XYZ file of N, CA and C in Angstrom:
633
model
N 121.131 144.240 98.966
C 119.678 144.171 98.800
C 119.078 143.355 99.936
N 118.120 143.729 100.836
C 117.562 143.565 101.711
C 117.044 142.252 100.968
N 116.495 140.728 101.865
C 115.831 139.451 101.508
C 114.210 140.112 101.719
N 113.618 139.182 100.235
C 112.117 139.333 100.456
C 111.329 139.111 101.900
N 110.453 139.673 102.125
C 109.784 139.929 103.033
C 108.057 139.732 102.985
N 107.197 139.066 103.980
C 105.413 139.665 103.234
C 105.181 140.900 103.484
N 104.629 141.936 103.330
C 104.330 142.851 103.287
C 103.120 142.725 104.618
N 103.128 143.449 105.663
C 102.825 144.136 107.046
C 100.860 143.906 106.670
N 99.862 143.412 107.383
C 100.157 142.365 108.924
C 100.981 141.295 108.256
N 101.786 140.575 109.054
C 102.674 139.415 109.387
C 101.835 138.383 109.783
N 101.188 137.011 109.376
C 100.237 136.148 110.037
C 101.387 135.140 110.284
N 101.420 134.607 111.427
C 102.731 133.672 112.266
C 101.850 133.239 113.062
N 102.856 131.871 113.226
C 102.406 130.646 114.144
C 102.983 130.479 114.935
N 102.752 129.308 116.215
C 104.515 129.078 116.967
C 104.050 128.565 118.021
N 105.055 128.401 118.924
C 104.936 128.750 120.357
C 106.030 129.038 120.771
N 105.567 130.143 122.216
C 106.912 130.846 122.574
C 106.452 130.328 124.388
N 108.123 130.665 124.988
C 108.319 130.335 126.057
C 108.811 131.700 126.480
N 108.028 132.452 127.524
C 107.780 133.414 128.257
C 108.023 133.691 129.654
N 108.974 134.704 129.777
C 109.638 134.852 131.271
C 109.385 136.509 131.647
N 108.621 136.836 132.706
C 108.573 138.080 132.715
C 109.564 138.364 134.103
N 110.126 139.552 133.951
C 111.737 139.938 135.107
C 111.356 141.693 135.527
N 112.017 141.729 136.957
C 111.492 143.003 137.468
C 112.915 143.406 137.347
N 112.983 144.688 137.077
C 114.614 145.252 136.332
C 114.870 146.349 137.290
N 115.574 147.108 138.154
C 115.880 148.902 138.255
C 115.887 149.203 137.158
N 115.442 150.368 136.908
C 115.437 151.388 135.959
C 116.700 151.793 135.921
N 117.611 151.720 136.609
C 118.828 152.211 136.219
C 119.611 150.995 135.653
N 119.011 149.870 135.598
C 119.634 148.716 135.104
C 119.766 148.555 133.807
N 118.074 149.176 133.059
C 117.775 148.525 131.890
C 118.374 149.654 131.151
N 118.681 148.831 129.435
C 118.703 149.205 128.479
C 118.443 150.579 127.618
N 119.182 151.142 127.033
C 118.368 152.227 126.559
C 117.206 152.017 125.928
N 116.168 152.713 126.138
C 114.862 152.727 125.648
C 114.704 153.608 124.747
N 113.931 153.390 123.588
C 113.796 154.435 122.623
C 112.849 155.682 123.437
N 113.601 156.608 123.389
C 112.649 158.449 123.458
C 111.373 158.543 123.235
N 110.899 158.023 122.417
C 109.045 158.189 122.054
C 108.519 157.498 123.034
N 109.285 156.470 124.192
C 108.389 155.393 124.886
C 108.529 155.861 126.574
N 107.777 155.628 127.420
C 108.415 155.764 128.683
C 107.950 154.508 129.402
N 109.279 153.777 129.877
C 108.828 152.346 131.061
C 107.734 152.426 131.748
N 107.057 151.777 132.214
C 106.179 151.478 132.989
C 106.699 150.751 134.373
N 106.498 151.804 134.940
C 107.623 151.840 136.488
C 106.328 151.590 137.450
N 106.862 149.946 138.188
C 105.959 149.870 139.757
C 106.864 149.117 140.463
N 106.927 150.576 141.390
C 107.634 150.608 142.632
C 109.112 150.521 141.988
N 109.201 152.026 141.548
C 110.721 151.775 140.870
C 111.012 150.497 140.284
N 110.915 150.105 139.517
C 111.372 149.159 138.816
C 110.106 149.100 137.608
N 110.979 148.357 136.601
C 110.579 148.431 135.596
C 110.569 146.848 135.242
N 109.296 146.747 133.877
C 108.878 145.058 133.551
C 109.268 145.234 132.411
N 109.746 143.737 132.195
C 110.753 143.371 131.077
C 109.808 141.404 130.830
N 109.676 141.368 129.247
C 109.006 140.485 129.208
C 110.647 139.861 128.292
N 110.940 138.514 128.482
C 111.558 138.118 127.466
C 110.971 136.614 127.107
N 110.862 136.354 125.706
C 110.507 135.068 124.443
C 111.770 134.546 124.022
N 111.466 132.820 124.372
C 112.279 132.263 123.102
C 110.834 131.841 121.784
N 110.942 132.075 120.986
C 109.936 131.826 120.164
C 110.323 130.863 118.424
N 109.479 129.997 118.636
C 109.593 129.174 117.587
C 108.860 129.097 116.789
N 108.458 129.802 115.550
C 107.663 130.381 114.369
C 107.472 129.020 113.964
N 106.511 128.428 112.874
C 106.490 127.255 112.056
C 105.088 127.351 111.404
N 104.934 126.343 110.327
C 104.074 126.574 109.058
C 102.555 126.472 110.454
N 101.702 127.061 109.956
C 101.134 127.799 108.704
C 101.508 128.960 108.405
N 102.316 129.380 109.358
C 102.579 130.820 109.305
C 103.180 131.289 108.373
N 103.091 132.549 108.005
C 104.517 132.984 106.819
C 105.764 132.689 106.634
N 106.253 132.754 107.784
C 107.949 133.058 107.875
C 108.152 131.556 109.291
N 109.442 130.927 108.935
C 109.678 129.736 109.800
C 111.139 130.341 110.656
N 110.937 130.664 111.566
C 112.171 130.894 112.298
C 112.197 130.720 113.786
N 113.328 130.866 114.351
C 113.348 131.114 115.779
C 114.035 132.374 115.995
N 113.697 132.901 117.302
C 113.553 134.128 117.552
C 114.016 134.522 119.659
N 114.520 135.035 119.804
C 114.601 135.395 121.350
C 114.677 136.940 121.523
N 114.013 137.442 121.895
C 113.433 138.781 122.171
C 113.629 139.657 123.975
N 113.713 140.835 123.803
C 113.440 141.314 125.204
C 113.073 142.430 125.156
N 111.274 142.838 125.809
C 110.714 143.826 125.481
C 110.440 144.832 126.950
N 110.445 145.857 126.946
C 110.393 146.874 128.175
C 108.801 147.045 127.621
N 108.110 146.841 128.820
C 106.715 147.536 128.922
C 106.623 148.978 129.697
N 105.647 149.608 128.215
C 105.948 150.953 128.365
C 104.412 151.491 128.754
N 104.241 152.780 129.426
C 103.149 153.326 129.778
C 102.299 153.475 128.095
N 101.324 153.235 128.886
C 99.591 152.988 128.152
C 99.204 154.486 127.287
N 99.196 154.956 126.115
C 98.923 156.002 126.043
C 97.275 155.615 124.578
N 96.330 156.716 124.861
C 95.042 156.709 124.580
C 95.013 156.198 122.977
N 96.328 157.015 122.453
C 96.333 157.452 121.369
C 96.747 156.308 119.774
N 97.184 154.935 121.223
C 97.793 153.526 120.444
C 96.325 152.994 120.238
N 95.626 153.099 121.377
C 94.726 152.486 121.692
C 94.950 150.589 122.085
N 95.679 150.864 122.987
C 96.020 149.461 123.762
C 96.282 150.018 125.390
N 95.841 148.836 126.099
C 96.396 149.420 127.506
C 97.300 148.387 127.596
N 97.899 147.456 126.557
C 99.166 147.049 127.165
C 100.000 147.527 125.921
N 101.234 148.120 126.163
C 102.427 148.400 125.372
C 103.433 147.767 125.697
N 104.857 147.786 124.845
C 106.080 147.819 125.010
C 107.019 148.068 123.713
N 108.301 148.154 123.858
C 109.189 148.578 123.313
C 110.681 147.443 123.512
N 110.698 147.099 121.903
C 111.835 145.808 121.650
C 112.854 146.553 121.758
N 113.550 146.094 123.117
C 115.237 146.619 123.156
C 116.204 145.501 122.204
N 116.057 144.398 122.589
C 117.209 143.243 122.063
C 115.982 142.165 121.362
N 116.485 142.363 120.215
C 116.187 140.558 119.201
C 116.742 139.963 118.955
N 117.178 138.892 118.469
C 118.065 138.265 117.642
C 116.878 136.794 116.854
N 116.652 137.035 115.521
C 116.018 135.835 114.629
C 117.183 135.297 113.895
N 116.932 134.060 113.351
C 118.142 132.979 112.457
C 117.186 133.118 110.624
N 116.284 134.251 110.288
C 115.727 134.478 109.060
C 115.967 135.408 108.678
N 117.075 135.511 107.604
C 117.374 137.005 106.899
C 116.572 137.629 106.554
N 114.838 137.027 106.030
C 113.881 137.549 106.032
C 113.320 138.530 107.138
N 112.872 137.859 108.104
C 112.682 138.376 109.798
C 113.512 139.742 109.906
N 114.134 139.698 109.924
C 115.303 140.654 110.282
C 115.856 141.705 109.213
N 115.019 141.427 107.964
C 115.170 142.683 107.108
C 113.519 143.295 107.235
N 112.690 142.591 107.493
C 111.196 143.501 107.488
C 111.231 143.936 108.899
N 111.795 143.225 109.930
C 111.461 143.745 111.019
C 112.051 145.128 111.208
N 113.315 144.975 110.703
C 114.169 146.479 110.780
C 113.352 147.384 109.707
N 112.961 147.386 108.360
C 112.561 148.123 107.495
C 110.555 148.612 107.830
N 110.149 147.618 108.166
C 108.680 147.790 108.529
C 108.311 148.853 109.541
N 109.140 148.374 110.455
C 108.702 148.774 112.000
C 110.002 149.306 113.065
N 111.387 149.248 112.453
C 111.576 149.806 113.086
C 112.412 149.115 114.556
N 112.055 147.729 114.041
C 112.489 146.648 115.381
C 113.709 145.793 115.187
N 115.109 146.028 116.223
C 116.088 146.321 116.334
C 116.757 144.642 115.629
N 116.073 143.727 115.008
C 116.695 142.531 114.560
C 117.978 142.250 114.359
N 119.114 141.067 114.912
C 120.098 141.153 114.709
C 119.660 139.460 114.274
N 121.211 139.287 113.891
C 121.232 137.587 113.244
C 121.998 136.928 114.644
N 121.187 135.792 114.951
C 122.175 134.562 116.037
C 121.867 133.314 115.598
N 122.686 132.331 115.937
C 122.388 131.170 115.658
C 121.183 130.528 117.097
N 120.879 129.583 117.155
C 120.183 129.207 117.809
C 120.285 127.477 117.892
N 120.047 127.048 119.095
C 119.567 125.539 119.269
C 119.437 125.584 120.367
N 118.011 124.403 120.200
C 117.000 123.864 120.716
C 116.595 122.671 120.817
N 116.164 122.035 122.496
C 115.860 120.577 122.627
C 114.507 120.698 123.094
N 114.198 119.780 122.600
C 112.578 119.529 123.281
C 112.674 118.189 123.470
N 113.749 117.292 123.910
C 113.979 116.220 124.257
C 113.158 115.959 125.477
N 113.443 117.349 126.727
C 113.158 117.160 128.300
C 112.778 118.394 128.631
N 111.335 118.891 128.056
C 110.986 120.349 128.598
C 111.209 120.984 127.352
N 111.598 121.848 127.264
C 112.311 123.091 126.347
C 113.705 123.961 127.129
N 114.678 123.522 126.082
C 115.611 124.061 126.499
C 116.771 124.712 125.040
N 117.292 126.579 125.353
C 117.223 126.764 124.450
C 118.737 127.501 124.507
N 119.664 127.832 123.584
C 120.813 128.752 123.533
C 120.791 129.319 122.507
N 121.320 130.535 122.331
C 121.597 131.868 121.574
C 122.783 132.363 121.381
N 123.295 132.769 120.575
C 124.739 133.017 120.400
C 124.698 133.977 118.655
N 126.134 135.035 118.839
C 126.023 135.736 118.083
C 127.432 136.401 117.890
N 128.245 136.620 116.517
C 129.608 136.550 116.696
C 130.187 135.810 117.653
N 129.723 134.414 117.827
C 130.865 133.587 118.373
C 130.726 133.883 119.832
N 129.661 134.617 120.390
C 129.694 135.366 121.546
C 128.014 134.314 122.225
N 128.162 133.532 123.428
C 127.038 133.081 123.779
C 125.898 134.455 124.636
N 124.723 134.350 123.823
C 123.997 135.400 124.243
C 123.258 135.301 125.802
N 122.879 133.698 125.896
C 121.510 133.227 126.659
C 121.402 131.892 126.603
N 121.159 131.226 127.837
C 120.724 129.859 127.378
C 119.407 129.709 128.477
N 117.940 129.166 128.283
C 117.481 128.706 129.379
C 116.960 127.176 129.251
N 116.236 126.770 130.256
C 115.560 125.525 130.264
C 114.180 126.189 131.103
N 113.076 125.484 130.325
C 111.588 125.245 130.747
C 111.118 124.299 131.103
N 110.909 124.192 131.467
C 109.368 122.717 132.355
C 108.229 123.380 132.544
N 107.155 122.933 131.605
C 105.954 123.959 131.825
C 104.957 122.535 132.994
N 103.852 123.285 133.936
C 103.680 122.628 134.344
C 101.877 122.971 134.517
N 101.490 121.716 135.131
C 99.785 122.301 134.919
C 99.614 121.885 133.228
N 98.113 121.664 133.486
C 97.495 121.670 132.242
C 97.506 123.012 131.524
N 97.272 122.674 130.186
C 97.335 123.852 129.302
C 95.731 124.701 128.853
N 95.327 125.769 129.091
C 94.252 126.404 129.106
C 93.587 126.370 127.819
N 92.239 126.832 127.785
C 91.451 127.367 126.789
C 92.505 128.238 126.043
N 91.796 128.188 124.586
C 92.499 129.518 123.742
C 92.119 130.387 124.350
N 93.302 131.587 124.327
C 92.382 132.798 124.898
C 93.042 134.211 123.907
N 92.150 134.771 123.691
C 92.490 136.091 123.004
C 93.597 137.063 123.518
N 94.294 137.980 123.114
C 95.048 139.325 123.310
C 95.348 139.965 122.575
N 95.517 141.350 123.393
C 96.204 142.415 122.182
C 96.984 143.201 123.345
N 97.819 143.582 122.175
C 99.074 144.608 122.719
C 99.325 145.457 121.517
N 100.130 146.571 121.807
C 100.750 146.911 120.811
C 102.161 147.273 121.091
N 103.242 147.376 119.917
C 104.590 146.995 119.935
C 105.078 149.018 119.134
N 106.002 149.400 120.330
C 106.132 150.768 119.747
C 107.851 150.922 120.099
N 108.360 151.450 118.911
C 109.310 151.766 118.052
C 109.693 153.291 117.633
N 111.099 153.530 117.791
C 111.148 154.644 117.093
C 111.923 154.554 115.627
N 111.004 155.482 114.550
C 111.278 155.519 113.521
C 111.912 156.816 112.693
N 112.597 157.528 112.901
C 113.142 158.566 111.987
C 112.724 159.456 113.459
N 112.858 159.297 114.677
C 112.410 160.487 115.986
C 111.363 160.163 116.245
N 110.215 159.242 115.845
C 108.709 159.459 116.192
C 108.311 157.978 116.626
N 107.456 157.819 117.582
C 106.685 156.354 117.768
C 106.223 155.764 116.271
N 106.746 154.878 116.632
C 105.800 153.688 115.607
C 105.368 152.706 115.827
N 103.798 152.879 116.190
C 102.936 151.618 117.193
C 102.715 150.665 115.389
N 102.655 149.463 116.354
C 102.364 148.553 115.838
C 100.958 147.487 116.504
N 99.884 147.345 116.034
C 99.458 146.388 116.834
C 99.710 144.837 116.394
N 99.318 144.149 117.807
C 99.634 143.055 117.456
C 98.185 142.241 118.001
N 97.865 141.514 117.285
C 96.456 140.554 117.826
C 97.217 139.013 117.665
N 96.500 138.555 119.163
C 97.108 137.356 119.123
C 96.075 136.097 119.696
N 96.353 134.521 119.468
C 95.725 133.906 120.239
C 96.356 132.407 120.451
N 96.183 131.960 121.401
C 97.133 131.302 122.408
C 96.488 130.476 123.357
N 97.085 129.449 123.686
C 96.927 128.602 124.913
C 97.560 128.481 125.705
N 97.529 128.804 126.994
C 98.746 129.029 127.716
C 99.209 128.022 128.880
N 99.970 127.936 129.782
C 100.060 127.423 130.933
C 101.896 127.282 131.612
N 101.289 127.740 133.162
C 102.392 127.937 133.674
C 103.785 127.092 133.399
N 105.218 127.550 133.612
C 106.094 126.884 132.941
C 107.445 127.113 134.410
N 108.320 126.443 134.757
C 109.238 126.809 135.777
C 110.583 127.300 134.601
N 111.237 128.146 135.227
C 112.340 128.149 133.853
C 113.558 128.864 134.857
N 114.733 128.204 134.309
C 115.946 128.645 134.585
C 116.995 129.440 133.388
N 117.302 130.653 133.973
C 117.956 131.442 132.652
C 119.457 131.139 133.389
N 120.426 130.830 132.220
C 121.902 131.579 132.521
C 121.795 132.673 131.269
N 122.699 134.077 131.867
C 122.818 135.184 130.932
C 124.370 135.563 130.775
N 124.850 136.121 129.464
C 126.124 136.017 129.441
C 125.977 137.523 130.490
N 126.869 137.933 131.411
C 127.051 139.124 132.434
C 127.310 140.497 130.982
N 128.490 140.103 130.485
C 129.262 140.767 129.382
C 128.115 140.710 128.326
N 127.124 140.686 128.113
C 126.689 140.760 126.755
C 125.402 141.844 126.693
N 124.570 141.878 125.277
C 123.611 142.423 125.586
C 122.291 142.197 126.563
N 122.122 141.877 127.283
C 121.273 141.059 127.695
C 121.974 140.737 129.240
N 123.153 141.898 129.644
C 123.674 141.576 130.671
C 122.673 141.791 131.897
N 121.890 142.890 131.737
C 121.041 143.492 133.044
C 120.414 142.410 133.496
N 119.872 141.255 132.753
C 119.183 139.871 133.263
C 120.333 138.849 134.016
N 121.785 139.324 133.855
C 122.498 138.154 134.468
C 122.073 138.348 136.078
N 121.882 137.064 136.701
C 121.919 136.576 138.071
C 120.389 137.179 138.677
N 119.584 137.318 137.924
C 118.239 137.563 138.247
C 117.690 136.371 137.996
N 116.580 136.210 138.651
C 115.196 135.171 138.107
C 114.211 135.925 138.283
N 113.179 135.197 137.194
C 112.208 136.098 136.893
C 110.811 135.313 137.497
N 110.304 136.555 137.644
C 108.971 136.299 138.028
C 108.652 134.995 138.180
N 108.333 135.050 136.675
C 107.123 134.371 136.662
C 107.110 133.975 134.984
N 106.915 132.813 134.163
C 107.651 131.899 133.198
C 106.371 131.115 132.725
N 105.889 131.230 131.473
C 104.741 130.174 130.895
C 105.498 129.981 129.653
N 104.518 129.062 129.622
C 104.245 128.169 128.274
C 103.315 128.396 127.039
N 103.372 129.336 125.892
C 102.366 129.534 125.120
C 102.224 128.529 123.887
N 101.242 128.072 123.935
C 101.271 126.983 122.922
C 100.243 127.536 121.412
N 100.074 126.738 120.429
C 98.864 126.854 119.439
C 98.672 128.273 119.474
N 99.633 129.094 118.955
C 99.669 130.821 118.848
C 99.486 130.976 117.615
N 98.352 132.216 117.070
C 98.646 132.677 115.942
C 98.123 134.052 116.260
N 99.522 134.391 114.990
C 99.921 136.258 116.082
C 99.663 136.859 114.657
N 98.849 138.353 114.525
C 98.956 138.958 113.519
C 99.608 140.399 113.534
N 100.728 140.365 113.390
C 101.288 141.462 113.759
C 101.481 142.546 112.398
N 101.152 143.771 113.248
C 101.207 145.542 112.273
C 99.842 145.548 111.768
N 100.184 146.592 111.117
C 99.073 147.136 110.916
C 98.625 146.672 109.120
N 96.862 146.819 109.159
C 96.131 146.968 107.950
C 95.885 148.071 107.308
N 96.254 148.992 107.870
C 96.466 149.894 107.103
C 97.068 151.487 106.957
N 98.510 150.772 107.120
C 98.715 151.126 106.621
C 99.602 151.205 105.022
């Protein structure tokens, strides 16, 4: 029996630490069929989160994610998309609605985290280390500022958009990833990414009202 769950929008809190990475297309991940990458200059964008859920929100967990941004279509009504290749949350909750709701690939890892000196974070799963990075966000931290995206999935052969409304304070962050080579999450070994913030005072309402 699947663990209780709230029932879809999801209202969550947190802050997540954000690394966006330029991939070959022949590098990345399989992508679900309903979605197509969003390719500039051959290559494809890959956003990855360590994310740390906490009250007021529904559900208290941590979370590390890696999403392929996918071309814009009329019909989501978002011009930013993407598509969750790799999750891993530490909430049996998380990870039974995310798979049953929407469609989004949740696995179980353990996790730890210092906020002793920056943010610094590791992932691991069967005994297998997934990811570890360190952050130093730097600069002051901005106005709240609004967004939306939406999050698309395949469900039984077909897209399943999700929107997500969010709001956030942000500010730039320096960050160093090690990636296990061998694991899921190998295509990121020995890359650095872009470009790395700091999202603070987030509250995300994710899926839909109605359906």
């Amino acid at each position: 029996m699947s663990a209780a769950y709230p029932d879809e929008p999801w209202r969550l809190a947190g802050e997540a630490f954000v690394s966006v990475w330029s991939v070959p297309r022949r590098a990345l991940p399989r992508v679900p069929d309903v979605v197509s990458p969003l390719m500039i200059g051959g290559r494809a964008v890959v956003v990855t989160a360590w994310i740390d859920y906490t009250p007021p929100g529904q559900l208290s967990y941590h979370e590390l994610l890696a999403t392929v941004a996918t071309r814009p279509e009329r019909r989501f009504r978002s011009a930013l998309a993407g598509s969750i290749t790799e999750i891993w949350v530490d909430n049996e909750a998380s990870r039974a609605g995310g798979r049953e709701l929407w469609g989004i690939p949740k696995e179980s890892a353990v996790f730890e985290l210092d906020r002793s000196d920056g943010f610094t974070a590791s992932a691991s799963a069967h005994g297998e280390w997934i990811a570890t990075a360190s952050f130093t966000p730097r600069g002051p931290v901005g106005p709240a500022t609004r967004a939306a995206f939406t999050i698309i999935q395949s469900v039984s052969g077909r897209p399943w958009p999700s929107p997500v409304r969010a709001r956030m304070r942000a500010r730039f962050a320096s960050a160093t990833w090690t990636v296990n080579p061998h694991g899921p999450l190998g295509y990121l070994a020995g890359r650095r990414p872009l470009a790395s913030a700091h999202l603070c005072d987030a509250r995300l309402l994710f899926g839909s009202t109605r359906r």
